[in-house]
Every structure is written in structure tokens, then in C-alpha cells.
Coordinates of C-alpha atoms and ligand atoms in Angstrom, one line a residue:
X26 CA 0.0 0.0 0.0
X27 CA 1.6 3.3 -1.0
X28 CA -1.1 5.6 0.1
X29 CA 0.8 7.3 2.9
X30 CA -2.2 9.0 4.5
X31 CA -4.1 5.7 5.0
X32 CA -1.0 4.0 6.3
X33 CA -0.5 6.7 8.9
X34 CA -4.2 6.6 9.9
X35 CA -4.2 2.8 10.2
X36 CA -0.9 2.6 12.1
X37 CA -2.0 5.1 14.6
X38 CA -5.2 3.2 15.3
X39 CA -3.4 -0.1 15.5
X40 CA -0.7 1.2 17.9
X41 CA -3.3 2.5 20.3
X42 CA -5.0 -0.9 20.2
X43 CA -1.8 -2.8 20.9
X44 CA -0.6 -0.4 23.6
X45 CA -3.9 -1.0 25.4
X46 CA -3.4 -4.7 24.9
X47 CA 0.1 -5.0 26.4
X48 CA -0.9 -2.9 29.4
X49 CA -3.9 -5.1 30.0
X50 CA -1.7 -8.3 29.7
X51 CA 0.4 -7.1 32.7
X52 CA -2.8 -6.5 34.7
X53 CA -4.1 -9.9 33.7
X54 CA -1.0 -11.6 35.2
X55 CA -1.3 -9.6 38.4
X56 CA -4.9 -10.6 38.6
X57 CA -4.3 -14.4 38.4
X58 CA -1.6 -14.0 41.1
X59 CA -3.9 -12.0 43.4
X60 CA -6.9 -14.2 42.8
X61 CA -5.0 -17.4 43.6
X62 CA -4.4 -16.2 47.2
X63 CA -0.9 -17.8 47.1
X64 CA 0.9 -14.5 47.8
X65 CA -0.8 -12.8 50.8
X66 CA 1.2 -9.6 50.2
X67 CA -0.7 -9.1 47.0
X68 CA -4.2 -9.5 48.5
X69 CA -6.2 -6.3 48.0
X70 CA -9.8 -6.3 46.8
X71 CA -9.8 -2.6 45.9
X72 CA -6.6 -2.9 43.8
X73 CA -7.9 -6.1 42.2
X74 CA -11.2 -4.6 41.1
X75 CA -9.6 -1.5 39.8
X76 CA -7.2 -3.7 37.8
X77 CA -9.8 -6.1 36.5
X78 CA -12.1 -3.2 35.5
X79 CA -9.2 -1.6 33.6
X80 CA -8.1 -4.9 32.1
X81 CA -11.6 -5.6 30.8
X82 CA -12.1 -2.1 29.4
X83 CA -8.7 -2.1 27.7
X84 CA -9.2 -5.5 26.1
X85 CA -12.9 -5.5 25.3
X86 CA -13.4 -1.9 24.3
X87 CA -10.0 -0.2 23.5
X88 CA -8.0 -3.0 21.8
X89 CA -11.0 -4.1 19.8
X90 CA -12.4 -0.8 18.7
X91 CA -9.1 0.7 17.6
X92 CA -8.0 -2.5 15.9
X93 CA -11.3 -2.8 14.0
X94 CA -11.2 0.9 12.9
X95 CA -7.6 0.7 11.8
X96 CA -8.1 -2.6 10.0
X97 CA -11.3 -1.3 8.4
X98 CA -9.5 1.7 6.9
X99 CA -6.9 -0.6 5.4
X100 CA -9.6 -2.8 3.9
X101 CA -11.7 0.0 2.6
X102 CA -8.7 1.8 0.9
X103 CA -7.2 -1.4 -0.5
X104 CA -10.2 -3.4 -1.6
X105 CA -12.1 -0.5 -3.1
X106 CA -8.9 1.0 -4.5
X107 CA -9.8 4.5 -3.4
X108 CA -8.7 6.9 -0.7
X109 CA -10.5 7.2 2.6
X110 CA -13.6 9.3 2.3
X111 CA -13.1 12.4 4.4
X112 CA -9.7 11.8 6.0
X113 CA -10.2 14.8 8.4
X114 CA -13.4 13.2 9.8
X115 CA -11.5 9.9 10.3
X116 CA -8.8 11.7 12.3
X117 CA -11.5 13.5 14.2
X118 CA -13.1 10.1 15.2
X119 CA -9.7 8.8 16.2
X120 CA -9.0 11.9 18.4
X121 CA -12.4 11.8 20.0
X122 CA -12.1 8.1 20.8
X123 CA -8.6 8.5 22.2
X124 CA -9.6 11.4 24.3
X125 CA -12.5 9.3 25.6
X126 CA -10.1 6.5 26.6
X127 CA -7.8 8.9 28.4
X128 CA -10.7 10.5 30.2
X129 CA -12.0 7.1 31.3
X130 CA -8.5 5.9 32.3
X131 CA -8.2 8.4 35.1
X132 CA -11.1 7.1 37.3
X133 CA -10.3 3.6 36.3
X134 CA -6.7 3.7 37.4
X135 CA -7.5 5.6 40.6
X136 CA -10.1 3.1 41.7
X137 CA -13.1 5.3 41.1
X138 CA -14.5 3.2 38.3
X139 CA -14.2 -0.3 39.6
X140 CA -17.4 -1.4 38.0
X141 CA -16.0 -4.0 35.6
X142 CA -16.4 -3.9 31.9
X143 CA -20.0 -4.8 32.1
X144 CA -20.6 -1.9 34.6
X145 CA -23.8 -3.4 36.1
X146 CA -25.5 -0.9 38.4
X147 CA -26.3 -0.3 41.2
X148 CA -22.5 -0.2 41.4
X149 CA -21.6 3.2 39.9
X150 CA -18.4 4.9 38.7
X151 CA -17.2 8.5 38.5
X152 CA -19.1 10.3 35.7
X153 CA -15.8 10.8 33.8
X154 CA -15.7 7.0 33.2
X155 CA -19.1 6.9 31.5
X156 CA -18.4 10.2 29.6
X157 CA -15.1 8.8 28.4
X158 CA -16.7 5.5 27.3
X159 CA -19.4 7.5 25.5
X160 CA -16.8 9.5 23.5
X161 CA -15.0 6.3 22.6
X162 CA -18.3 5.0 21.2
X163 CA -19.1 8.2 19.4
X164 CA -15.6 8.2 17.8
X165 CA -16.3 4.6 16.6
X166 CA -19.6 5.8 15.1
X167 CA -17.6 8.2 12.9
X168 CA -15.7 5.1 11.6
X169 CA -19.1 3.4 10.9
X170 CA -20.3 6.3 8.9
X171 CA -17.1 6.5 6.8
X172 CA -17.3 2.7 6.1
X173 CA -21.0 2.9 5.1
X174 CA -20.4 6.0 2.9
X175 CA -17.5 4.3 1.1
X176 CA -19.6 1.2 0.7
X177 CA -22.5 3.0 -0.9
X178 CA -20.4 5.3 -3.0
X179 CA -18.5 2.4 -4.5
X180 CA -21.9 0.7 -5.2
X181 CA -23.2 3.8 -6.9
X182 CA -20.1 4.1 -9.1
X183 CA -20.1 0.4 -10.0
X184 CA -23.7 -0.5 -10.5
X185 CA -24.5 -4.2 -10.6
X186 CA -21.0 -5.3 -9.6
X187 CA -20.4 -7.3 -6.4
X188 CA -18.9 -5.3 -3.6
X189 CA -15.5 -6.9 -2.8
X190 CA -16.1 -9.4 0.0
X191 CA -13.6 -7.8 2.3
X192 CA -15.6 -4.5 2.2
X193 CA -18.9 -6.3 2.4
X194 CA -17.8 -7.8 5.7
X195 CA -16.4 -4.5 7.0
X196 CA -19.6 -2.6 6.2
X197 CA -21.6 -5.4 7.8
X198 CA -19.6 -4.9 10.9
X199 CA -20.1 -1.2 10.8
X200 CA -23.9 -1.7 10.6
X201 CA -23.8 -4.3 13.3
X202 CA -21.9 -1.9 15.6
X203 CA -24.4 1.0 15.1
X204 CA -27.2 -1.3 16.2
X205 CA -25.2 -2.9 18.9
X206 CA -23.9 0.2 20.7
X207 CA -27.4 1.8 20.8
X208 CA -28.4 -0.4 23.8
X209 CA -25.5 0.6 26.1
X210 CA -25.7 4.2 24.8
X211 CA -29.3 4.4 26.1
X212 CA -28.2 2.9 29.4
X213 CA -25.3 5.3 29.8
X214 CA -27.1 8.5 28.7
X215 CA -30.4 8.0 30.5
X216 CA -29.4 6.0 33.6
X217 CA -25.7 5.9 34.4
X218 CA -24.5 9.4 33.7
X219 CA -27.5 11.0 35.4
X220 CA -27.0 8.7 38.4
X221 CA -23.2 9.4 38.6
X222 CA -23.8 13.1 38.5
X223 CA -26.5 13.0 41.2
X224 CA -29.3 14.1 38.9
X225 CA -31.3 11.1 39.8
X226 CA -31.3 9.3 43.2
X227 CA -32.1 5.7 42.1
X228 CA -31.6 3.5 39.2
X229 CA -33.5 0.4 38.0
X230 CA -30.8 -2.3 37.6
X231 CA -33.3 -4.6 35.8
X232 CA -33.7 -2.0 33.0
X233 CA -30.0 -1.3 32.9
X234 CA -29.1 -5.0 32.6
X235 CA -31.7 -5.4 29.8
X236 CA -30.2 -2.5 27.9
X237 CA -26.7 -3.9 28.4
X238 CA -27.8 -7.3 27.3
X239 CA -28.9 -5.6 24.0
X240 CA -25.2 -4.8 23.5
X241 CA -23.4 -7.6 25.2
X242 CA -24.0 -10.4 22.7
X243 CA -23.6 -8.5 19.4
X244 CA -20.5 -6.8 20.7
X245 CA -18.7 -10.1 20.7
X246 CA -19.4 -10.5 17.0
X247 CA -18.3 -7.0 16.4
X248 CA -14.9 -8.2 17.8
X249 CA -15.1 -11.5 15.9
X250 CA -16.1 -10.3 12.4
X251 CA -12.6 -8.9 11.6
X252 CA -11.2 -12.3 12.4
X253 CA -13.8 -13.9 10.1
X254 CA -12.9 -11.3 7.4
X255 CA -9.3 -12.4 7.5
X256 CA -10.5 -16.1 7.4
X257 CA -12.3 -15.4 4.2
X258 CA -10.2 -12.8 2.3
X259 CA -6.6 -13.5 3.4
X260 CA -6.3 -17.2 4.6
X261 CA -7.1 -19.0 1.3
X262 CA -4.6 -17.0 -0.6
X263 CA -1.9 -17.3 2.1
X264 CA -2.5 -21.1 2.1
X265 CA -1.9 -21.2 -1.6
X266 CA -5.5 -21.9 -2.7
X267 CA -8.9 -20.4 -3.3
X268 CA -11.9 -19.4 -1.2
X269 CA -14.5 -22.2 -1.2
X270 CA -17.4 -19.9 -1.8
X271 CA -17.9 -16.2 -1.9
X272 CA -21.7 -16.4 -1.7
X273 CA -21.7 -18.7 1.3
X274 CA -19.3 -16.3 3.1
X275 CA -21.7 -13.4 2.5
X276 CA -24.7 -15.4 3.6
X277 CA -22.9 -16.5 6.8
X278 CA -22.0 -12.8 7.6
X279 CA -25.6 -11.7 7.1
X280 CA -27.0 -14.4 9.4
X281 CA -24.3 -13.5 11.9
X282 CA -25.2 -9.8 11.9
X283 CA -29.0 -10.3 11.9
X284 CA -29.1 -12.9 14.6
X285 CA -26.4 -11.5 16.8
X286 CA -28.8 -8.7 17.9
X287 CA -32.1 -10.1 19.2
X288 CA -30.6 -12.7 21.5
X289 CA -28.9 -10.9 24.4
X290 CA -31.1 -12.5 27.2
X291 CA -28.8 -15.6 27.3
X292 CA -26.8 -13.3 29.6
X293 CA -29.9 -12.9 31.8
X294 CA -31.1 -16.5 32.1
X295 CA -30.5 -16.3 35.9
X296 CA -31.9 -12.8 36.2
X297 CA -35.4 -12.1 37.6
X298 CA -36.4 -9.1 35.5
X299 CA -37.3 -10.9 32.3
X300 CA -39.9 -13.6 32.0
X301 CA -39.1 -17.2 30.9
X302 CA -40.8 -16.9 27.5
X303 CA -38.6 -14.0 26.4
X304 CA -35.5 -16.0 27.6
X305 CA -36.7 -19.0 25.5
X306 CA -37.1 -16.7 22.4
X307 CA -33.6 -15.3 22.9
X308 CA -32.3 -18.8 23.6
X309 CA -33.6 -20.1 20.3
X310 CA -32.0 -17.2 18.5
X311 CA -28.7 -18.0 20.2
X312 CA -28.7 -21.5 18.7
X313 CA -29.4 -19.9 15.3
X314 CA -26.4 -17.6 15.6
X315 CA -24.1 -20.6 16.1
X316 CA -24.9 -21.7 12.6
X317 CA -23.0 -19.0 10.7
X318 CA -19.9 -19.9 12.8
X319 CA -20.3 -23.5 11.9
X320 CA -20.6 -22.5 8.2
X321 CA -17.6 -20.2 8.5
X322 CA -15.6 -23.1 10.0
X323 CA -16.7 -25.3 7.2
X324 CA -15.8 -22.7 4.5
X325 CA -12.4 -22.0 5.9
X326 CA -11.6 -25.7 6.4
X327 CA -12.8 -26.4 2.8
X328 CA -10.6 -23.6 1.5
X329 CA -7.6 -25.0 3.4
X330 CA -8.3 -28.4 2.0
X331 CA -8.3 -26.9 -1.6
X332 CA -5.0 -25.3 -0.8
X333 CA -3.5 -28.5 0.8
X334 CA -4.6 -30.6 -2.2
X335 CA -3.2 -28.1 -4.7
X336 CA 0.0 -28.4 -2.8
X337 CA 0.0 -32.1 -3.3
X338 CA -1.7 -33.4 -0.2
X339 CA -3.2 -36.9 -0.6
X340 CA -5.7 -39.0 1.2
X341 CA -8.3 -38.1 3.8
X342 CA -6.0 -35.9 6.0
X343 CA -2.8 -35.6 4.0
X344 CA -3.7 -32.1 2.9
X345 CA -3.3 -30.9 6.5
X346 CA 0.4 -31.8 6.4
X347 CA 1.1 -30.0 3.1
X348 CA -0.4 -26.7 4.3
X349 CA 2.2 -24.0 4.8
X350 CA 2.4 -24.2 8.6
X351 CA 5.2 -21.6 8.6
X352 CA 2.9 -18.9 7.2
X353 CA 1.8 -16.9 10.1
X354 CA -1.8 -16.4 8.8
X355 CA -2.2 -20.1 8.1
X356 CA -0.8 -21.2 11.4
X357 CA -3.0 -18.6 13.2
X358 CA -6.2 -19.9 11.6
X359 CA -5.4 -23.5 12.4
X360 CA -4.8 -22.6 16.1
X361 CA -7.8 -20.3 16.1
X362 CA -10.1 -23.1 14.8
X363 CA -8.7 -25.5 17.4
X364 CA -9.6 -23.1 20.1
X365 CA -12.9 -22.5 18.6
X366 CA -13.9 -26.1 19.0
X367 CA -13.9 -25.9 22.8
X368 CA -14.6 -22.2 23.0
X369 CA -17.8 -22.7 20.9
X370 CA -18.7 -25.8 22.8
X371 CA -18.6 -23.8 26.0
X372 CA -20.8 -21.2 24.3
X373 CA -23.4 -23.9 23.5
X374 CA -23.3 -25.1 27.1
X375 CA -23.9 -21.5 28.3
X376 CA -26.7 -21.1 25.9
X377 CA -28.5 -24.2 27.2
X378 CA -30.7 -22.9 30.0
X379 CA -30.3 -25.7 32.4
X380 CA -26.6 -26.0 32.0
X381 CA -26.3 -22.2 32.3
X382 CA -27.6 -22.5 35.8
X383 CA -24.6 -24.7 36.6
X384 CA -21.9 -22.4 35.1
X385 CA -23.4 -18.9 35.4
X386 CA -21.2 -16.5 37.4
X387 CA -18.5 -19.1 37.8
X388 CA -14.9 -19.2 36.5
X389 CA -16.3 -21.2 33.6
X390 CA -17.6 -18.0 31.9
X391 CA -14.2 -16.1 31.8
X392 CA -12.8 -19.5 30.7
X393 CA -15.2 -19.5 27.8
X394 CA -14.6 -15.9 26.6
X395 CA -10.8 -15.9 27.1
X396 CA -10.6 -19.0 24.9
X397 CA -13.0 -17.7 22.2
X398 CA -12.1 -14.0 22.3
X399 CA -8.6 -13.9 23.8
X400 CA -7.7 -17.1 21.9
X401 CA -9.6 -17.5 18.6
X402 CA -10.2 -13.8 17.9
X403 CA -7.0 -12.2 19.2
X404 CA -4.7 -14.7 17.6
X405 CA -6.1 -13.6 14.2
X406 CA -5.6 -9.9 15.2
X407 CA -1.9 -10.9 15.7
X408 CA -1.7 -12.6 12.3
X409 CA -3.4 -9.6 10.6
X410 CA -0.8 -7.3 12.3
X411 CA 2.0 -9.5 11.0
X412 CA 0.5 -9.4 7.5
X413 CA -0.1 -5.7 7.5
X414 CA 3.0 -4.4 9.2
X415 CA 5.2 -4.7 6.1
X416 CA 2.7 -2.9 4.0
X417 CA 2.0 -0.1 6.6
X418 CA 5.7 0.5 7.5
X419 CA 7.3 -0.4 4.1
X420 CA 9.7 -2.7 5.9
X421 CA 9.8 -6.5 5.9
X422 CA 8.6 -8.4 9.0
X423 CA 11.5 -8.5 11.5
X424 CA 11.5 -12.3 12.0
X425 CA 9.0 -14.9 10.8
X426 CA 10.4 -17.5 13.2
X427 CA 9.8 -15.2 16.1
X428 CA 6.3 -14.5 14.9
X429 CA 5.6 -18.3 14.7
X430 CA 6.9 -18.8 18.2
X431 CA 4.7 -16.0 19.4
X432 CA 1.6 -17.6 17.9
X433 CA 2.4 -21.0 19.3
X434 CA 3.1 -19.7 22.8
X435 CA -0.2 -17.6 22.7
X436 CA -2.1 -20.8 21.8
X437 CA -0.3 -22.9 24.5
X438 CA -0.7 -20.2 27.1
X439 CA -4.4 -19.7 26.4
X440 CA -5.1 -23.5 26.7
X441 CA -3.1 -23.7 30.0
X442 CA -5.0 -20.6 31.3
X443 CA -8.5 -21.5 30.3
X444 CA -8.8 -25.3 30.8
X445 CA -8.3 -24.8 34.6
X446 CA -10.9 -22.0 34.6
X447 CA -13.5 -24.3 33.0
X448 CA -12.7 -26.9 35.6
X449 CA -12.7 -24.4 38.4
X450 CA -16.1 -23.2 37.3
X451 CA -17.5 -26.7 37.5
X452 CA -15.9 -27.0 40.9
X453 CA -18.0 -24.0 42.0
X454 CA -15.5 -21.2 41.9
X455 CA -17.3 -17.8 41.5
X456 CA -16.2 -15.3 38.9
X457 CA -15.8 -11.5 39.7
X458 CA -14.2 -12.2 43.0
X459 CA -10.9 -11.2 44.5
X460 CA -9.1 -14.0 46.4
X461 CA -11.1 -16.7 48.2
X462 CA -9.2 -18.3 51.0
X463 CA -11.9 -20.4 52.8
X464 CA -9.3 -23.1 53.4
X465 CA -11.8 -25.9 53.2
X466 CA -11.9 -29.1 51.2
X467 CA -13.6 -27.3 48.3
X468 CA -11.1 -24.6 47.9
X469 CA -8.2 -27.0 48.4
X470 CA -9.4 -28.8 45.4
X471 CA -9.0 -25.6 43.4
X472 CA -5.3 -25.1 44.2
X473 CA -3.6 -27.2 41.4
X474 CA -5.8 -25.4 38.8
X475 CA -4.9 -22.0 40.2
X476 CA -1.2 -22.9 39.9
X477 CA -1.8 -23.9 36.3
X478 CA -3.6 -20.6 35.5
X479 CA -0.7 -18.6 36.9
X480 CA 1.7 -20.5 34.7
X481 CA -0.6 -20.0 31.7
X482 CA -0.8 -16.3 32.4
X483 CA 3.0 -16.1 32.4
X484 CA 3.3 -17.8 29.1
X485 CA 0.7 -15.4 27.6
X486 CA 2.5 -12.4 29.0
X487 CA 5.8 -13.5 27.5
X488 CA 4.0 -14.1 24.2
X489 CA 2.4 -10.7 24.3
X490 CA 5.7 -9.0 24.9
X491 CA 7.2 -10.9 22.0
X492 CA 4.4 -9.7 19.8
X493 CA 5.2 -6.0 20.7
X494 CA 8.9 -6.6 20.2
X495 CA 8.4 -8.0 16.7
X496 CA 6.2 -5.0 15.7
X497 CA 8.6 -2.5 17.1
X498 CA 11.7 -4.2 15.6
X499 CA 10.0 -4.3 12.3
X500 CA 9.2 -0.6 12.4
X501 CA 12.7 0.4 13.5
X502 CA 14.5 -1.3 10.7
X503 CA 16.0 0.9 8.1
X504 CA 13.7 1.5 5.1
X505 CA 14.2 -1.1 2.4
X506 CA 14.4 0.2 -1.1
X507 CA 12.0 -1.2 -3.7
X508 CA 10.1 -3.0 -0.9
X509 CA 6.4 -2.5 -1.8
X510 CA 4.3 -5.5 -0.7
X511 CA 0.7 -5.4 -1.6
X512 CA -2.4 -6.9 0.1
X513 CA -3.5 -10.0 -1.8
X514 CA -7.1 -10.8 -1.6
X515 CA -8.2 -14.4 -2.0
X516 CA -10.1 -15.4 -5.1
X517 CA -13.2 -17.6 -4.8
X518 CA -12.8 -20.9 -6.6
X519 CA -15.9 -19.9 -8.8
X520 CA -15.6 -16.2 -9.7
X521 CA -18.6 -14.1 -8.7
X522 CA -19.9 -12.1 -11.7
X523 CA -23.2 -11.0 -10.4
X524 CA -25.1 -11.2 -7.1
X525 CA -28.7 -10.9 -6.0
X526 CA -29.1 -7.5 -4.2
X527 CA -29.7 -9.2 -0.9
X528 CA -26.2 -10.6 -0.9
X529 CA -24.7 -7.3 -2.0
X530 CA -26.5 -4.8 0.2
X531 CA -27.9 -4.3 3.7
X532 CA -31.1 -2.4 3.1
X533 CA -33.3 -5.4 3.4
X534 CA -31.3 -6.8 6.4
X535 CA -31.5 -3.5 8.2
X536 CA -35.3 -3.7 8.1
X537 CA -35.2 -7.3 9.2
X538 CA -33.1 -6.4 12.2
X539 CA -35.4 -3.5 13.1
X540 CA -38.4 -6.0 13.2
X541 CA -36.5 -8.6 15.1
X542 CA -35.3 -6.1 17.7
X543 CA -38.8 -4.7 18.1
X544 CA -40.1 -8.2 18.7
X545 CA -37.4 -9.4 21.1
X546 CA -36.7 -6.2 23.0
X547 CA -39.9 -4.1 22.7
X548 CA -42.1 -5.5 25.4
X549 CA -39.1 -6.5 27.7
X550 CA -38.0 -2.8 27.7
X551 CA -41.5 -1.2 27.7
X552 CA -42.6 -3.3 30.7
X553 CA -40.4 -1.2 33.0
X554 CA -42.5 1.9 32.2
X555 CA -45.7 0.1 33.1
X556 CA -44.9 -1.7 36.2
X557 CA -44.1 -0.2 39.6
X558 CA -40.3 -0.4 40.2
X559 CA -38.5 1.0 43.2
X560 CA -35.0 1.5 42.0
X561 CA -31.8 1.1 43.9
X562 CA -29.5 3.8 45.2
X563 CA -26.0 4.0 43.8
X564 CA -23.4 1.9 45.4
X565 CA -19.7 2.5 45.1
X566 CA -18.2 5.8 44.0
Ligands
LIG21 FE1 -20.1 -16.3 24.4 C1 -20.7 -15.3 27.7 C2 -23.0 -18.1 24.4 C3 -19.5 -17.1 21.1 C4 -17.7 -13.8 24.2 N1 -19.3 -14.9 25.7 C5 -19.7 -14.6 27.0 C6 -19.0 -13.5 27.5 C7 -18.1 -13.1 26.5 C8 -18.4 -13.9 25.4 C9 -17.1 -11.9 26.6 O1 -25.5 -18.4 26.0 C10 -19.1 -13.0 29.0 C11 -20.0 -11.8 29.1 C12 -19.9 -11.4 30.6 O2 -18.9 -10.8 31.0 O3 -20.9 -11.7 31.3 N2 -21.0 -17.4 23.0 C13 -22.2 -18.1 23.2 C14 -22.5 -18.9 22.0 C15 -21.5 -18.6 21.1 C16 -20.6 -17.7 21.7 C17 -23.7 -19.8 21.8 N3 -18.8 -15.6 23.0 C18 -18.7 -16.1 21.7 C19 -17.7 -15.4 20.9 C20 -17.2 -14.5 21.8 C21 -17.9 -14.6 23.1 C22 -17.4 -15.6 19.5 C23 -16.1 -13.4 21.6 C24 -15.4 -13.2 20.5 N4 -21.5 -16.7 25.8 C25 -22.7 -17.4 25.5 C26 -23.5 -17.3 26.7 C27 -22.9 -16.5 27.6 C28 -21.7 -16.1 27.0 C29 -24.9 -18.0 26.9 C30 -23.4 -16.1 29.0 C31 -22.8 -17.0 30.1 C32 -23.2 -16.6 31.5 O4 -24.0 -17.3 32.1 O5 -22.9 -15.5 31.9 C33 -21.5 -19.2 19.7 O6 -21.3 -18.2 18.7 C34 -20.4 -20.2 19.5 C35 -20.5 -21.0 18.2 C36 -19.3 -21.8 17.9 C37 -19.3 -23.1 17.7 C38 -18.0 -23.8 17.5 C39 -17.9 -24.3 16.1 C40 -16.5 -24.9 15.9 C41 -15.7 -24.7 14.7 C42 -14.3 -25.2 14.7 C43 -14.2 -26.4 13.7 C44 -12.7 -26.8 13.7 C45 -12.2 -28.0 13.5 C46 -10.7 -28.1 13.6 C47 -13.0 -29.2 13.2 C48 -20.5 -23.9 17.8 C49 -16.3 -24.0 13.5 C50 -10.1 -28.1 12.2 C51 -8.6 -28.3 12.3 C52 -7.7 -28.1 11.3 C53 -6.3 -28.4 11.6 C54 -8.0 -27.6 10.0
LIG22 CU1 -23.7 -13.6 24.4

């Protein structure tokens, strides 16, 4: 990519993302040490909750949002082959989001916003935290607008042609995020900011949790879609083959976006404020949304098989051996899929009402999302960074061998960290707690798993540091003459000449989402205005 302006914009976003990431990794290691209770000197609930809140916000909101924005700009400029629409606005969005992060960081780091990343009231933070988080979201809306404008402009200028798959996926994610963030925006604007500023005395936690549930499921697909984008548009080419099907990829993305939204109550199964029938409806939707992930897994594995066979792989599984395991993108997708098997299985367990009762609010849940988010999703963020860094900096990757080591250690560390958490959850260890030192037979049984999680955390921290070292070393190399790598998009095995409008546009799907949201959230939200509720006074800051 020799468009300097886009390079600079993307690199700035990606560096904010990865700076947040590395800081959060150090906090994560402190947290496993503190939680284990093995080092009494570390025991401090206030410090633990300040740390875990900052860790969650940095990983779930800052790393993801800035990565997605930076990656989106690269995709838009390179796949549509046109400069970013309104570069000034893009920098404005970046500045606003960054300012929001700094504003929120002050109360977070001083223990005045220890409300965790799900900030469930009645615990309440300093208003600066909510205002900062709002600015981060508004900054990301700017990105959504730019992506959707570029998508529509390209369509207008190229009537009847299929929008490049990479841009289709990115625009899908922008649309998803606008819908997703509306729930938490309502909660923050009408409930949390007024409460934290003392404008209202009480808050209804049931309504707040309902609004947060609107956001909480689709946000995880907002994080995931960039990884799926890389699965579809980079991996087949890097593996030396073709994408199994462009149309199936689009259909999977559409089902993912549409069904990600109306299903958030699987986070509220054990809550009293919603009735069983609504939970059942959201539960059914949750099983529907697992299908596009299965389809994505199928498409990616089929694409890998095409590549493996083109490389001479024979027999039922011989193609796996002939895959280029030393290509960072290919290795990352294999490791990501392996983690997805158990991470997804955990999700299905969570989604099954009766089993949710067994694991809800236990260490199982952080085990689930560290594996599927920290593992499957983030390992692809690494691979994307390794792929893009040479194009963004104009310098070759510092060391492929180090990058491969980093990916393997991240995978191994994540398995060592999250397997014990799943077991600890089944052994009854609660989540969202500082240390538990009951010293009875139950907690003694936890100890070997806690040792393992500390070790897993160290492996991950080492891997994270290695990641940053590789990026910095790459960027600090002297400029290489005549080094101009370009982004190579995968070709589908059957070229796509024309597409029905519903696979090339979101107008219809936007309407479908509006109807599904009205059905699944209309009455559950409106009920709060028709029943007598008493509210709860703020607790915390
Ligand atoms: Fe989840 C809680 C259900 C996916 C993230 N989830 C969370 C939380 C987070 C999160 C952050 O129903 C915690 C929120 C909090 O703090 O309270 N989740 C699901 C389901 C899926 C799912 C059904 N989650 C994700 C993804 C995330 C994520 C993706 C982040 C990126 N989750 C839940 C539920 C809860 C929950 C409940 C609430 C729990 C509670 O009680 O609090 C599905 O989308 C998963 C579908 C995936 C599969 C796996 C398919 C496997 C494939 C791999 C094939 C590979 C092979 C190997 C064969 C069904 C495709 C090939 C090998 C080669 C070498 C080629
Ligand atoms: Cu969910």
C-alpha cells in the first residue's frame, strides 16, 4: 500500500490498540496472582477490582475498537482501491475516541470506576468514566459512517458489480456496531450518567441490565467479524488456494449480523427481571447464531483443503500436512479453529438454559470468553498485524520465526489458562471475586488449577511482549528500497460475476433487524415503564 495518508491513519489506530493490549496483559497476570491467594502480600480487593475493570475495558473496548477501525480503513482503501472518504473526519473520530479513553482511564486507574467492563448498576463509577466511554463509542460511530459511505459510493459508481467481499464484511460490521452500541448508549445516557452526576437518586438495575444485554451479545461478534474477514479474504490465498465460496461467506456474515442482535437475554437467564418466555425466544436465536460460525468453520476448512490438495496433499487428512504451517496467517487460523472447537462448545453449554444454571457466574464463563475471544479472535488480530505491518511500514517483518513462536506460545498459554478455569467453574469457583481463602476441602481442590492458571498467564505475558517486540523491531528497521508489498485478496474458486441484491447490500437486512429487535426487546423494555419499580440507590463511588 503506497497511500501514505491511510498508512499513517491505520498505524495510529493499531498502535493505540496494541498499547492498550500490552498494558492489559500485565494487569491480567497480576490478577491471576492476586486471585490465587498464594501471595498474601498481593491481597487487596480494591486494587484487584480497579485492575480487573481496567483490564476488561482495555481488552474488550479499546484494543478491539481501535483495531477494528484501523483494519477497516486498510480494507476500505485497498479493496475498493480508493482513498478514505473524508480523512479529516477519520482523524476527528480517532481523536475523540482516544480522548475518551484517556478520560475514562483516570477514574479507572485511581479506583473510582471499579465497575468491571459490564458496569452493572447499582455499582456506579465516577461520571468521567461513562463520559469517556461514550466518547470512545461516538468516535467509533464516525468510523461506521465512513465505512458505510464508502460502501455506498462504490456501489453507486459500480452499479451491478459485487462489492468486494472484504468491504462487504467490514460494512456489515459497521452496521452491526451501530445497532449494537445503541443499547449501552441508552443505558449510559439515561441511567448511568444522570446517576453518577447525582441528577437522579435511584436506578433500575433490571432495565440497565436489559439494555446492556442488548449490546453484550452482538459486541462479541463486532470483535469477531474482523477475524472472520481475515479467514475469508486472506487465509485461502496465504495457504496457496482459493476461497471455497464467496456467496456462502456473504450469507454467513448476514445471518451472523442479523441474529447477533435479538438474543442478548442468554446473559440474563438467571436474572429475575425478564420472563421465561422471552428468555426462551432469545435462547432459540442463540442457537441460530451458532450456525454461521459452523458455516464459517466449514468454508475455511474447505478452503484450506483446496490449498492443501493443490500443494500435493493426498488421502483423507494428507492435505493438512502439506499446508504452509510456517505462514503466520495459516498457522494462526489453524490454532484459532482448534480453540474455537472448545470455546464454541462452551458457548453452547452457556446457551442451554439448564446448563447455564450450573456455570453462570462461575470461573467457567471467563474461561469461555478468554478462549474464544482472547484465543480464537485475538490470535487472528496478531496474524493480521504481522501481515499488514510490512505494508504499513514499508519494511519486511523482522522475523517470521519469532512470529511463529509468538503464535504457538499464545495458543499454548491460552489453553493452559482457560482449561483450569473451565474446571474451576465446574468446581464452583465464582467469577468476579478477588481472592477466596476459605481453606476448606472445596477450595483446596481448586489449588492445582490455580497454579496452572498462573503459569498459563506467564506464558501469555511472554508471548504478548514478544508480539510487541516484533512489531517495534520491524518498524525500527532501516527503510528497504523497492520493498512495496501489496495486500493480496483471495479469489473464490468460482468467480462471482453478479449477485442478487440481498447478498450485495444491507437495506433489506437493516429492516429485518429492526423488526426482530422490536419483537425481542420491545415488550421487555417497555414493561419497565408500566410496572411499579422502586429502583436502587447508587453503590460505590
Ligand atoms: Fe459467548 C458469555 C454463548 C460465542 C464472548 N461470551 C460470553 C462472555 C463473553 C463472550 C465476553 O448463552 C461474557 C460476558 C460477561 O462478562 O458476562 N457465546 C455463546 C454462544 C456462542 C458464543 C452460543 N462468545 C462467543 C464469541 C465471543 C464470546 C465468538 C467473543 C469473541 N456466551 C454465551 C452465553 C454466555 C456467554 C450464553 C453467558 C454466560 C453466562 O451465564 O454468563 C457461539 O457463537 C459459539 C458458536 C461456535 C461453535 C464452534 C464451532 C467450531 C468450529 C471449529 C471447527 C474446527 C475444526 C478443527 C473441526 C458452535 C467452527 C479443524 C482443524 C484443522 C487443523 C483444519
Ligand atoms: Cu452472548
